[in-house]
PDB file of C-alpha atoms in Angstrom:
ATOM      1  CA  UNK A   1       9.966 -14.727   6.466  1.00 47.00           C
ATOM      2  CA  UNK A   2       6.274 -14.078   7.077  1.00 53.00           C
ATOM      3  CA  UNK A   3       5.331 -17.104   9.120  1.00 52.00           C
ATOM      4  CA  UNK A   4       6.424 -20.068   7.013  1.00 54.00           C
ATOM      5  CA  UNK A   5       8.774 -21.613   9.585  1.00 61.00           C
ATOM      6  CA  UNK A   6       8.550 -24.914  11.460  1.00 68.00           C
ATOM      7  CA  UNK A   7       6.623 -23.747  14.519  1.00 69.00           C
ATOM      8  CA  UNK A   8       5.026 -20.622  13.083  1.00 71.00           C
ATOM      9  CA  UNK A   9       5.219 -17.069  14.342  1.00 78.00           C
ATOM     10  CA  UNK A  10       2.732 -14.944  16.249  1.00 84.00           C
ATOM     11  CA  UNK A  11       1.449 -11.538  15.190  1.00 89.00           C
ATOM     12  CA  UNK A  12       3.205 -10.043  18.200  1.00 92.00           C
ATOM     13  CA  UNK A  13       6.583 -11.513  17.233  1.00 92.00           C
ATOM     14  CA  UNK A  14       6.227 -10.542  13.597  1.00 92.00           C
ATOM     15  CA  UNK A  15       5.058  -7.013  14.340  1.00 95.00           C
ATOM     16  CA  UNK A  16       7.930  -6.518  16.765  1.00 96.00           C
ATOM     17  CA  UNK A  17      10.387  -7.648  14.096  1.00 95.00           C
ATOM     18  CA  UNK A  18       9.011  -5.259  11.468  1.00 97.00           C
ATOM     19  CA  UNK A  19       8.887  -2.455  14.018  1.00 97.00           C
ATOM     20  CA  UNK A  20      12.627  -2.933  14.566  1.00 97.00           C
ATOM     21  CA  UNK A  21      13.216  -2.202  10.879  1.00 97.00           C
ATOM     22  CA  UNK A  22      10.940   0.831  11.093  1.00 97.00           C
ATOM     23  CA  UNK A  23      12.775   1.968  14.228  1.00 96.00           C
ATOM     24  CA  UNK A  24      16.154   2.237  12.461  1.00 96.00           C
ATOM     25  CA  UNK A  25      17.263  -1.202  13.587  1.00 97.00           C
ATOM     26  CA  UNK A  26      16.321  -0.869  17.260  1.00 97.00           C
ATOM     27  CA  UNK A  27      14.183  -3.770  18.515  1.00 97.00           C
ATOM     28  CA  UNK A  28      11.807  -2.845  21.338  1.00 96.00           C
ATOM     29  CA  UNK A  29      10.279  -5.766  23.208  1.00 94.00           C
ATOM     30  CA  UNK A  30       6.477  -5.535  22.742  1.00 94.00           C
ATOM     31  CA  UNK A  31       4.358  -4.955  25.849  1.00 92.00           C
ATOM     32  CA  UNK A  32       0.676  -4.819  26.638  1.00 92.00           C
ATOM     33  CA  UNK A  33       0.655  -2.147  29.354  1.00 94.00           C
ATOM     34  CA  UNK A  34       2.741   0.835  30.449  1.00 95.00           C
ATOM     35  CA  UNK A  35       2.104   0.811  34.205  1.00 97.00           C
ATOM     36  CA  UNK A  36      -0.444  -0.117  36.872  1.00 97.00           C
ATOM     37  CA  UNK A  37      -1.650   2.263  39.570  1.00 97.00           C
ATOM     38  CA  UNK A  38      -3.792   1.737  42.675  1.00 97.00           C
ATOM     39  CA  UNK A  39      -6.803   3.868  43.577  1.00 97.00           C
ATOM     40  CA  UNK A  40      -4.528   6.547  45.098  1.00 97.00           C
ATOM     41  CA  UNK A  41      -2.434   6.921  41.950  1.00 96.00           C
ATOM     42  CA  UNK A  42       0.533   5.055  43.391  1.00 97.00           C
ATOM     43  CA  UNK A  43       2.416   3.097  40.740  1.00 97.00           C
ATOM     44  CA  UNK A  44       2.404  -0.591  41.666  1.00 97.00           C
ATOM     45  CA  UNK A  45       4.060  -1.977  38.527  1.00 96.00           C
ATOM     46  CA  UNK A  46       6.053   0.220  36.152  1.00 97.00           C
ATOM     47  CA  UNK A  47       6.599  -1.114  32.629  1.00 95.00           C
ATOM     48  CA  UNK A  48       7.396   2.186  30.916  1.00 95.00           C
ATOM     49  CA  UNK A  49      11.132   1.691  30.410  1.00 95.00           C
ATOM     50  CA  UNK A  50      11.557   0.018  27.021  1.00 92.00           C
ATOM     51  CA  UNK A  51      13.711  -3.091  26.699  1.00 92.00           C
ATOM     52  CA  UNK A  52      15.732  -2.427  23.540  1.00 95.00           C
ATOM     53  CA  UNK A  53      18.280  -4.325  21.489  1.00 97.00           C
ATOM     54  CA  UNK A  54      20.172  -3.092  18.436  1.00 97.00           C
ATOM     55  CA  UNK A  55      19.569  -5.756  15.779  1.00 97.00           C
ATOM     56  CA  UNK A  56      20.304  -3.910  12.527  1.00 96.00           C
ATOM     57  CA  UNK A  57      22.561  -1.102  11.444  1.00 96.00           C
ATOM     58  CA  UNK A  58      20.622   2.062  10.622  1.00 96.00           C
ATOM     59  CA  UNK A  59      21.705   1.982   6.982  1.00 96.00           C
ATOM     60  CA  UNK A  60      20.595  -1.628   6.516  1.00 96.00           C
ATOM     61  CA  UNK A  61      17.238  -0.923   8.164  1.00 97.00           C
ATOM     62  CA  UNK A  62      16.674   2.081   5.902  1.00 97.00           C
ATOM     63  CA  UNK A  63      17.554   0.099   2.761  1.00 97.00           C
ATOM     64  CA  UNK A  64      15.073  -2.617   3.789  1.00 97.00           C
ATOM     65  CA  UNK A  65      12.450   0.074   4.295  1.00 97.00           C
ATOM     66  CA  UNK A  66      13.224   1.535   0.873  1.00 95.00           C
ATOM     67  CA  UNK A  67      12.809  -1.898  -0.726  1.00 94.00           C
ATOM     68  CA  UNK A  68       9.525  -2.552   1.088  1.00 96.00           C
ATOM     69  CA  UNK A  69       8.153   0.835   0.056  1.00 96.00           C
ATOM     70  CA  UNK A  70       8.349  -0.546  -3.495  1.00 93.00           C
ATOM     71  CA  UNK A  71       6.211  -3.526  -2.421  1.00 93.00           C
ATOM     72  CA  UNK A  72       3.427  -1.065  -1.622  1.00 94.00           C
ATOM     73  CA  UNK A  73       3.860   1.288  -4.579  1.00 92.00           C
ATOM     74  CA  UNK A  74       4.415  -1.267  -7.354  1.00 90.00           C
ATOM     75  CA  UNK A  75       4.514  -4.788  -5.919  1.00 88.00           C
ATOM     76  CA  UNK A  76       2.118  -7.208  -4.236  1.00 85.00           C
ATOM     77  CA  UNK A  77       0.912  -4.587  -1.729  1.00 87.00           C
ATOM     78  CA  UNK A  78      -0.562  -2.030  -4.102  1.00 88.00           C
ATOM     79  CA  UNK A  79      -3.964  -2.212  -2.381  1.00 90.00           C
ATOM     80  CA  UNK A  80      -2.300  -0.396   0.513  1.00 93.00           C
ATOM     81  CA  UNK A  81      -2.625   3.380   0.462  1.00 92.00           C
ATOM     82  CA  UNK A  82      -2.571   5.990   3.194  1.00 95.00           C
ATOM     83  CA  UNK A  83      -2.597   8.904   0.791  1.00 94.00           C
ATOM     84  CA  UNK A  84       0.708  10.772   0.916  1.00 95.00           C
ATOM     85  CA  UNK A  85       1.873   8.943   4.045  1.00 97.00           C
ATOM     86  CA  UNK A  86       4.847   6.657   3.215  1.00 97.00           C
ATOM     87  CA  UNK A  87       4.201   2.959   3.852  1.00 97.00           C
ATOM     88  CA  UNK A  88       6.619   0.026   3.747  1.00 97.00           C
ATOM     89  CA  UNK A  89       5.582  -3.585   4.126  1.00 96.00           C
ATOM     90  CA  UNK A  90       5.440  -7.151   2.882  1.00 94.00           C
ATOM     91  CA  UNK A  91       2.678  -9.535   1.906  1.00 91.00           C
ATOM     92  CA  UNK A  92       3.025 -13.220   2.662  1.00 86.00           C
ATOM     93  CA  UNK A  93       1.325 -16.588   2.182  1.00 80.00           C
ATOM     94  CA  UNK A  94       2.493 -19.705   4.015  1.00 76.00           C
ATOM     95  CA  UNK A  95       2.862 -23.183   2.590  1.00 72.00           C
ATOM     96  CA  UNK A  96      -0.344 -24.904   1.409  1.00 76.00           C
ATOM     97  CA  UNK A  97      -2.138 -21.543   1.516  1.00 76.00           C
ATOM     98  CA  UNK A  98      -3.062 -21.829   5.197  1.00 81.00           C
ATOM     99  CA  UNK A  99      -2.131 -18.297   6.291  1.00 84.00           C
ATOM    100  CA  UNK A 100      -2.021 -14.890   4.685  1.00 87.00           C
ATOM    101  CA  UNK A 101      -0.286 -11.846   6.093  1.00 90.00           C
ATOM    102  CA  UNK A 102       0.415  -8.224   5.575  1.00 93.00           C
ATOM    103  CA  UNK A 103       3.016  -6.600   7.795  1.00 95.00           C
ATOM    104  CA  UNK A 104       3.512  -2.924   7.184  1.00 97.00           C
ATOM    105  CA  UNK A 105       4.656   0.261   8.857  1.00 98.00           C
ATOM    106  CA  UNK A 106       4.769   4.016   8.547  1.00 98.00           C
ATOM    107  CA  UNK A 107       7.069   6.492  10.291  1.00 97.00           C
ATOM    108  CA  UNK A 108       4.527   6.334  13.149  1.00 98.00           C
ATOM    109  CA  UNK A 109       3.136   2.810  13.590  1.00 97.00           C
ATOM    110  CA  UNK A 110       3.657  -0.848  12.673  1.00 97.00           C
ATOM    111  CA  UNK A 111       0.728  -3.214  12.110  1.00 97.00           C
ATOM    112  CA  UNK A 112       0.408  -6.875  11.118  1.00 96.00           C
ATOM    113  CA  UNK A 113      -2.753  -8.574   9.880  1.00 94.00           C
ATOM    114  CA  UNK A 114      -3.029 -12.353   9.817  1.00 91.00           C
ATOM    115  CA  UNK A 115      -5.743 -14.360   8.130  1.00 88.00           C
ATOM    116  CA  UNK A 116      -6.416 -18.072   8.445  1.00 86.00           C
ATOM    117  CA  UNK A 117      -8.287 -20.781  10.340  1.00 86.00           C
ATOM    118  CA  UNK A 118      -7.388 -21.653  13.923  1.00 82.00           C
ATOM    119  CA  UNK A 119      -7.605 -25.363  13.031  1.00 84.00           C
ATOM    120  CA  UNK A 120      -4.931 -24.898  10.341  1.00 80.00           C
ATOM    121  CA  UNK A 121      -7.229 -25.665   7.396  1.00 85.00           C
ATOM    122  CA  UNK A 122      -6.213 -24.328   4.007  1.00 83.00           C
ATOM    123  CA  UNK A 123      -7.908 -21.183   2.760  1.00 82.00           C
ATOM    124  CA  UNK A 124     -10.079 -21.516  -0.363  1.00 77.00           C
ATOM    125  CA  UNK A 125      -7.569 -20.205  -2.874  1.00 63.00           C
ATOM    126  CA  UNK A 126     -10.197 -20.070  -5.613  1.00 53.00           C
ATOM    127  CA  UNK A 127     -11.696 -17.027  -3.922  1.00 56.00           C
ATOM    128  CA  UNK A 128      -9.457 -14.053  -4.705  1.00 59.00           C
ATOM    129  CA  UNK A 129     -10.887 -12.115  -1.769  1.00 63.00           C
ATOM    130  CA  UNK A 130      -8.863 -14.315   0.571  1.00 70.00           C
ATOM    131  CA  UNK A 131      -5.653 -12.961  -0.905  1.00 71.00           C
ATOM    132  CA  UNK A 132      -6.854  -9.383  -0.435  1.00 84.00           C
ATOM    133  CA  UNK A 133      -8.540  -9.018   2.906  1.00 85.00           C
ATOM    134  CA  UNK A 134      -5.375  -8.842   5.031  1.00 90.00           C
ATOM    135  CA  UNK A 135      -4.392  -5.773   3.021  1.00 92.00           C
ATOM    136  CA  UNK A 136      -7.909  -4.319   3.046  1.00 92.00           C
ATOM    137  CA  UNK A 137      -8.175  -4.703   6.827  1.00 94.00           C
ATOM    138  CA  UNK A 138      -4.668  -3.262   7.399  1.00 96.00           C
ATOM    139  CA  UNK A 139      -5.572  -0.272   5.268  1.00 95.00           C
ATOM    140  CA  UNK A 140      -8.867   0.331   7.093  1.00 96.00           C
ATOM    141  CA  UNK A 141      -7.233   0.266  10.526  1.00 97.00           C
ATOM    142  CA  UNK A 142      -4.180   2.330   9.659  1.00 97.00           C
ATOM    143  CA  UNK A 143      -6.195   4.927   7.736  1.00 97.00           C
ATOM    144  CA  UNK A 144      -8.128   5.738  10.910  1.00 97.00           C
ATOM    145  CA  UNK A 145      -5.004   5.756  13.078  1.00 97.00           C
ATOM    146  CA  UNK A 146      -3.194   8.161  10.741  1.00 97.00           C
ATOM    147  CA  UNK A 147      -6.141  10.384   9.860  1.00 96.00           C
ATOM    148  CA  UNK A 148      -4.883  13.385  11.851  1.00 96.00           C
ATOM    149  CA  UNK A 149      -1.136  12.754  11.744  1.00 98.00           C
ATOM    150  CA  UNK A 150       1.066  15.028   9.597  1.00 98.00           C
ATOM    151  CA  UNK A 151       2.763  13.404   6.619  1.00 97.00           C
ATOM    152  CA  UNK A 152       6.427  12.669   7.265  1.00 97.00           C
ATOM    153  CA  UNK A 153       8.974  10.340   5.707  1.00 96.00           C
ATOM    154  CA  UNK A 154      11.338   7.737   7.086  1.00 96.00           C
ATOM    155  CA  UNK A 155      14.585   9.361   8.246  1.00 94.00           C
ATOM    156  CA  UNK A 156      17.439   8.582   5.882  1.00 94.00           C
ATOM    157  CA  UNK A 157      20.634   8.009   7.880  1.00 95.00           C
ATOM    158  CA  UNK A 158      24.091   9.126   6.880  1.00 94.00           C
ATOM    159  CA  UNK A 159      26.131   6.832   4.676  1.00 95.00           C
ATOM    160  CA  UNK A 160      23.463   6.221   2.004  1.00 95.00           C
ATOM    161  CA  UNK A 161      24.236   7.088  -1.604  1.00 95.00           C
ATOM    162  CA  UNK A 162      22.628   6.559  -5.025  1.00 95.00           C
ATOM    163  CA  UNK A 163      23.832   5.219  -8.371  1.00 96.00           C
ATOM    164  CA  UNK A 164      22.379   4.670 -11.848  1.00 96.00           C
ATOM    165  CA  UNK A 165      21.947   0.910 -12.252  1.00 95.00           C
ATOM    166  CA  UNK A 166      20.851  -1.246 -15.185  1.00 95.00           C
ATOM    167  CA  UNK A 167      17.722  -3.237 -14.318  1.00 94.00           C
ATOM    168  CA  UNK A 168      18.908  -6.250 -16.306  1.00 94.00           C
ATOM    169  CA  UNK A 169      22.466  -6.621 -15.021  1.00 95.00           C
ATOM    170  CA  UNK A 170      22.382  -4.840 -11.655  1.00 94.00           C
ATOM    171  CA  UNK A 171      25.595  -3.115 -12.655  1.00 95.00           C
ATOM    172  CA  UNK A 172      26.444   0.476 -13.536  1.00 96.00           C
ATOM    173  CA  UNK A 173      24.681   1.730 -16.656  1.00 95.00           C
ATOM    174  CA  UNK A 174      26.370   2.321 -19.990  1.00 94.00           C
ATOM    175  CA  UNK A 175      25.182   5.491 -21.705  1.00 92.00           C
ATOM    176  CA  UNK A 176      23.533   4.870 -25.050  1.00 92.00           C
ATOM    177  CA  UNK A 177      22.998   1.168 -24.361  1.00 93.00           C
ATOM    178  CA  UNK A 178      21.018   0.558 -21.159  1.00 95.00           C
ATOM    179  CA  UNK A 179      18.764   3.506 -21.951  1.00 93.00           C
ATOM    180  CA  UNK A 180      18.156   2.316 -25.542  1.00 91.00           C
ATOM    181  CA  UNK A 181      16.823  -1.163 -24.811  1.00 90.00           C
ATOM    182  CA  UNK A 182      13.989  -2.132 -27.245  1.00 89.00           C
ATOM    183  CA  UNK A 183      11.749  -2.720 -24.205  1.00 89.00           C
ATOM    184  CA  UNK A 184      12.408   0.795 -22.959  1.00 92.00           C
ATOM    185  CA  UNK A 185      15.074   2.347 -20.797  1.00 94.00           C
ATOM    186  CA  UNK A 186      16.483  -0.094 -18.260  1.00 95.00           C
ATOM    187  CA  UNK A 187      18.093   2.633 -16.172  1.00 96.00           C
ATOM    188  CA  UNK A 188      17.021   3.055 -12.555  1.00 94.00           C
ATOM    189  CA  UNK A 189      18.296   4.955  -9.553  1.00 93.00           C
ATOM    190  CA  UNK A 190      19.136   2.638  -6.665  1.00 94.00           C
ATOM    191  CA  UNK A 191      20.199   3.308  -3.078  1.00 94.00           C
ATOM    192  CA  UNK A 192      23.355   1.812  -1.578  1.00 95.00           C
ATOM    193  CA  UNK A 193      25.387   2.012   1.566  1.00 94.00           C
ATOM    194  CA  UNK A 194      28.579   3.904   0.864  1.00 94.00           C
ATOM    195  CA  UNK A 195      31.268   1.495  -0.256  1.00 93.00           C
ATOM    196  CA  UNK A 196      28.823  -1.033  -1.732  1.00 94.00           C
ATOM    197  CA  UNK A 197      28.038   0.639  -5.080  1.00 95.00           C
ATOM    198  CA  UNK A 198      28.785  -1.730  -7.998  1.00 95.00           C
ATOM    199  CA  UNK A 199      32.070  -1.008  -9.730  1.00 95.00           C
ATOM    200  CA  UNK A 200      31.468  -3.004 -12.923  1.00 95.00           C
ATOM    201  CA  UNK A 201      29.513  -1.713 -15.909  1.00 95.00           C
ATOM    202  CA  UNK A 202      26.568  -3.463 -17.540  1.00 95.00           C
ATOM    203  CA  UNK A 203      27.538  -6.527 -19.598  1.00 94.00           C
ATOM    204  CA  UNK A 204      24.012  -7.406 -20.721  1.00 93.00           C
ATOM    205  CA  UNK A 205      23.614  -4.499 -23.133  1.00 90.00           C
ATOM    206  CA  UNK A 206      26.432  -4.430 -25.678  1.00 84.00           C
ATOM    207  CA  UNK A 207      26.986  -2.354 -28.800  1.00 81.00           C
TER     208      UNK A 207
END
């Protein structure tokens, strides 16, 4: 999903795709300029009208964002931090360790960092810094961009609900069992689109 396809993917394509998730499922074709004026202020070329396509339902986009927020808070993207500003994103490494990525977004901006050689050589995987610098660079850039922006969260659309789910079975929890696992409580609160909440109870923990 982060570049490991037959002909590769550019930063522009990947950032546009992640921005569609951030933008509640609305894809906006990336562009490099808004408009061009002549010396008298007359607009010669106007590129300010966005070209948009609905590619995801709002609820699906929000659930993807919720999942990718976990990547940053407790997954492979924990080096990412913009203070209290919510961040969602995904790390990625292509086959044979030739490319590393971090694509991430806030309620304001989407940014993708790619690392690799332009001759397609493999990165020296023995050096752990190569697995970190995409995230370090993303964080440095986005920290500056967000330095004066007020903290806000991703807008949760209608039709999203929560349920108590067992981490081991993915089903509804059973009181006195899922929360008494020897490894600690396996109960978690999970988000769902209305109508998709599991109806079966946990069958991993039994009395």
